PDB file of C-alpha atoms in Angstrom:
ATOM      1  CA  VAL A   1     -21.851 -21.436  -5.126  1.00  0.00           C
ATOM      2  CA  GLN A   2     -20.432 -23.996  -7.494  1.00  0.00           C
ATOM      3  CA  GLY A   3     -22.705 -23.116 -10.385  1.00  0.00           C
ATOM      4  CA  ARG A   4     -26.307 -22.249 -10.966  1.00  0.00           C
ATOM      5  CA  ASP A   5     -27.043 -25.627 -12.555  1.00  0.00           C
ATOM      6  CA  THR A   6     -25.035 -27.884 -10.252  1.00  0.00           C
ATOM      7  CA  PRO A   7     -25.140 -26.790  -6.626  1.00  0.00           C
ATOM      8  CA  PRO A   8     -22.789 -28.492  -4.198  1.00  0.00           C
ATOM      9  CA  VAL A   9     -24.300 -31.089  -1.879  1.00  0.00           C
ATOM     10  CA  ARG A  10     -24.057 -28.598   0.972  1.00  0.00           C
ATOM     11  CA  CYS A  11     -26.295 -26.160  -0.967  1.00  0.00           C
ATOM     12  CA  LYS A  12     -28.908 -28.866  -1.459  1.00  0.00           C
ATOM     13  CA  TYR A  13     -28.917 -29.663   2.246  1.00  0.00           C
ATOM     14  CA  CYS A  14     -29.031 -25.989   3.223  1.00  0.00           C
ATOM     15  CA  CYS A  15     -31.874 -25.111   0.847  1.00  0.00           C
ATOM     16  CA  GLU A  16     -33.894 -28.157   1.832  1.00  0.00           C
ATOM     17  CA  SER A  17     -33.468 -27.449   5.540  1.00  0.00           C
ATOM     18  CA  ARG A  18     -34.563 -23.837   5.029  1.00  0.00           C
ATOM     19  CA  VAL A  19     -37.649 -24.856   3.040  1.00  0.00           C
ATOM     20  CA  GLU A  20     -38.456 -27.470   5.697  1.00  0.00           C
ATOM     21  CA  ALA A  21     -38.198 -24.755   8.375  1.00  0.00           C
ATOM     22  CA  ALA A  22     -40.573 -22.577   6.364  1.00  0.00           C
ATOM     23  CA  PHE A  23     -43.088 -25.438   6.239  1.00  0.00           C
ATOM     24  CA  VAL A  24     -42.827 -26.047   9.979  1.00  0.00           C
ATOM     25  CA  TRP A  25     -43.396 -22.369  10.702  1.00  0.00           C
ATOM     26  CA  ALA A  26     -46.303 -22.153   8.238  1.00  0.00           C
ATOM     27  CA  ILE A  27     -47.992 -25.215   9.729  1.00  0.00           C
ATOM     28  CA  GLU A  28     -47.520 -23.971  13.293  1.00  0.00           C
ATOM     29  CA  SER A  29     -48.884 -20.573  12.248  1.00  0.00           C
ATOM     30  CA  GLY A  30     -51.928 -22.018  10.475  1.00  0.00           C
ATOM     31  CA  PHE A  31     -50.989 -21.164   6.897  1.00  0.00           C
ATOM     32  CA  ASP A  32     -52.153 -23.337   3.998  1.00  0.00           C
ATOM     33  CA  CYS A  33     -49.576 -22.068   1.503  1.00  0.00           C
ATOM     34  CA  VAL A  34     -45.783 -21.878   1.769  1.00  0.00           C
ATOM     35  CA  SER A  35     -43.146 -20.102  -0.303  1.00  0.00           C
ATOM     36  CA  THR A  36     -39.641 -18.795   0.269  1.00  0.00           C
ATOM     37  CA  SER A  37     -37.515 -15.741  -0.446  1.00  0.00           C
ATOM     38  CA  LEU A  38     -34.863 -18.161  -1.723  1.00  0.00           C
ATOM     39  CA  LEU A  39     -36.760 -18.021  -5.025  1.00  0.00           C
ATOM     40  CA  TYR A  40     -35.628 -14.418  -5.544  1.00  0.00           C
ATOM     41  CA  SER A  41     -31.900 -15.101  -5.816  1.00  0.00           C
ATOM     42  CA  VAL A  42     -30.180 -15.979  -9.064  1.00  0.00           C
ATOM     43  CA  TYR A  43     -27.641 -17.928  -7.002  1.00  0.00           C
ATOM     44  CA  GLN A  44     -30.052 -20.383  -5.378  1.00  0.00           C
ATOM     45  CA  PRO A  45     -30.695 -23.810  -6.971  1.00  0.00           C
ATOM     46  CA  HIS A  46     -34.344 -23.421  -7.937  1.00  0.00           C
ATOM     47  CA  GLU A  47     -34.707 -27.045  -8.997  1.00  0.00           C
ATOM     48  CA  VAL A  48     -33.706 -28.155  -5.478  1.00  0.00           C
ATOM     49  CA  ILE A  49     -36.013 -25.651  -3.801  1.00  0.00           C
ATOM     50  CA  ARG A  50     -38.961 -26.503  -6.034  1.00  0.00           C
ATOM     51  CA  ALA A  51     -38.550 -30.272  -5.647  1.00  0.00           C
ATOM     52  CA  CYS A  52     -38.312 -29.986  -1.867  1.00  0.00           C
ATOM     53  CA  GLY A  53     -41.308 -27.649  -1.684  1.00  0.00           C
ATOM     54  CA  MET A  54     -43.436 -29.930  -3.843  1.00  0.00           C
ATOM     55  CA  ARG A  55     -42.456 -32.986  -1.784  1.00  0.00           C
ATOM     56  CA  LEU A  56     -43.281 -31.261   1.493  1.00  0.00           C
ATOM     57  CA  ALA A  57     -46.543 -29.921   0.085  1.00  0.00           C
ATOM     58  CA  ALA A  58     -47.634 -33.471  -0.731  1.00  0.00           C
ATOM     59  CA  GLU A  59     -46.531 -34.760   2.685  1.00  0.00           C
ATOM     60  CA  THR A  60     -48.211 -31.984   4.676  1.00  0.00           C
ATOM     61  CA  ASN A  61     -51.325 -31.282   2.610  1.00  0.00           C
ATOM     62  CA  ARG A  62     -50.150 -27.695   2.094  1.00  0.00           C
ATOM     63  CA  GLU A  63     -49.633 -25.785  -1.131  1.00  0.00           C
ATOM     64  CA  PHE A  64     -46.136 -24.765  -2.184  1.00  0.00           C
ATOM     65  CA  LEU A  65     -46.089 -21.579  -4.228  1.00  0.00           C
ATOM     66  CA  TYR A  66     -43.244 -21.789  -6.682  1.00  0.00           C
ATOM     67  CA  GLN A  67     -42.673 -18.643  -8.661  1.00  0.00           C
ATOM     68  CA  ASP A  68     -39.453 -17.586 -10.322  1.00  0.00           C
ATOM     69  CA  PHE A  69     -38.865 -14.138  -8.855  1.00  0.00           C
ATOM     70  CA  ARG A  70     -35.388 -13.845 -10.408  1.00  0.00           C
ATOM     71  CA  ASN A  71     -36.658 -11.637 -13.241  1.00  0.00           C
ATOM     72  CA  ASP A  72     -36.778  -8.722 -10.799  1.00  0.00           C
ATOM     73  CA  TRP A  73     -33.427  -9.493  -9.162  1.00  0.00           C
ATOM     74  CA  GLN A  74     -31.487  -6.510 -10.525  1.00  0.00           C
ATOM     75  CA  ALA A  75     -34.408  -4.161  -9.931  1.00  0.00           C
ATOM     76  CA  GLY A  76     -34.480  -5.382  -6.331  1.00  0.00           C
ATOM     77  CA  ILE A  77     -30.766  -4.706  -5.923  1.00  0.00           C
ATOM     78  CA  ASP A  78     -31.176  -1.225  -7.377  1.00  0.00           C
ATOM     79  CA  ARG A  79     -34.126  -0.487  -5.093  1.00  0.00           C
ATOM     80  CA  CYS A  80     -32.240  -1.719  -2.013  1.00  0.00           C
ATOM     81  CA  LYS A  81     -29.334   0.590  -2.831  1.00  0.00           C
ATOM     82  CA  GLU A  82     -31.709   3.472  -3.453  1.00  0.00           C
ATOM     83  CA  ILE A  83     -33.327   3.174  -0.022  1.00  0.00           C
ATOM     84  CA  GLY A  84     -30.166   2.107   1.827  1.00  0.00           C
ATOM     85  CA  LEU A  85     -31.363  -1.403   2.673  1.00  0.00           C
ATOM     86  CA  TYR A  86     -28.635  -3.866   3.681  1.00  0.00           C
ATOM     87  CA  ARG A  87     -28.154  -6.777   1.310  1.00  0.00           C
ATOM     88  CA  GLN A  88     -26.045  -9.668   2.505  1.00  0.00           C
ATOM     89  CA  PRO A  89     -23.289 -10.291  -0.088  1.00  0.00           C
ATOM     90  CA  TYR A  90     -23.337 -14.085   0.328  1.00  0.00           C
ATOM     91  CA  CYS A  91     -25.950 -16.768   0.889  1.00  0.00           C
ATOM     92  CA  GLY A  92     -25.367 -16.985   4.621  1.00  0.00           C
ATOM     93  CA  CYS A  93     -23.491 -20.242   5.052  1.00  0.00           C
ATOM     94  CA  VAL A  94     -19.933 -20.291   6.357  1.00  0.00           C
ATOM     95  CA  TYR A  95     -18.674 -21.900   3.142  1.00  0.00           C
ATOM     96  CA  SER A  96     -20.106 -19.117   1.010  1.00  0.00           C
ATOM     97  CA  GLU A  97     -18.624 -16.491   3.299  1.00  0.00           C
ATOM     98  CA  ALA A  98     -15.219 -18.203   3.143  1.00  0.00           C
ATOM     99  CA  ASP A  99     -15.418 -18.287  -0.668  1.00  0.00           C
ATOM    100  CA  ARG A 100     -16.271 -14.591  -0.701  1.00  0.00           C
ATOM    101  CA  TYR A 101     -13.257 -13.674   1.449  1.00  0.00           C
ATOM    102  CA  GLN A 102     -10.982 -15.993  -0.532  1.00  0.00           C
ATOM    103  CA  LYS A 103     -11.915 -14.206  -3.774  1.00  0.00           C
ATOM    104  CA  LYS A 104     -11.356 -10.827  -2.126  1.00  0.00           C
ATOM    105  CA  LEU A 105      -7.941 -11.946  -0.870  1.00  0.00           C
ATOM    106  CA  GLN A 106      -6.956 -13.228  -4.315  1.00  0.00           C
ATOM    107  CA  ARG A 107      -7.905  -9.883  -5.898  1.00  0.00           C
ATOM    108  CA  CYS A 108      -5.796  -8.036  -3.309  1.00  0.00           C
ATOM    109  CA  MET A 109      -2.826 -10.307  -3.935  1.00  0.00           C
ATOM    110  CA  LYS A 110      -3.029  -9.776  -7.708  1.00  0.00           C
ATOM    111  CA  SER A 111      -3.078  -6.022  -7.379  1.00  0.00           C
ATOM    112  CA  ALA A 112      -0.118  -5.956  -4.949  1.00  0.00           C
TER     113      ALA A 112
END
């Protein structure tokens, strides 16, 4: 991720498409309110997620629940480790995964 305040264009597209998918699923399942686990991560562009959710809420006559769950981020990590729950170490896109491996490779090269 480029930075918490200025996500790359690809992050905007990815977050918007994931929020849109959540709305589709919620509508098909008969829910009146939509939210997303994206709001838990300190690495996700909340302003993008919130704007998209609010836009879709207005377009679909659904409520978008925006809540900043990042306050409990470290506690969530600690709890996951405690119970042995897998946590994906990147956002899930191929670009993020490539960045993760690039950083790992650079660290290996420095220590060699």
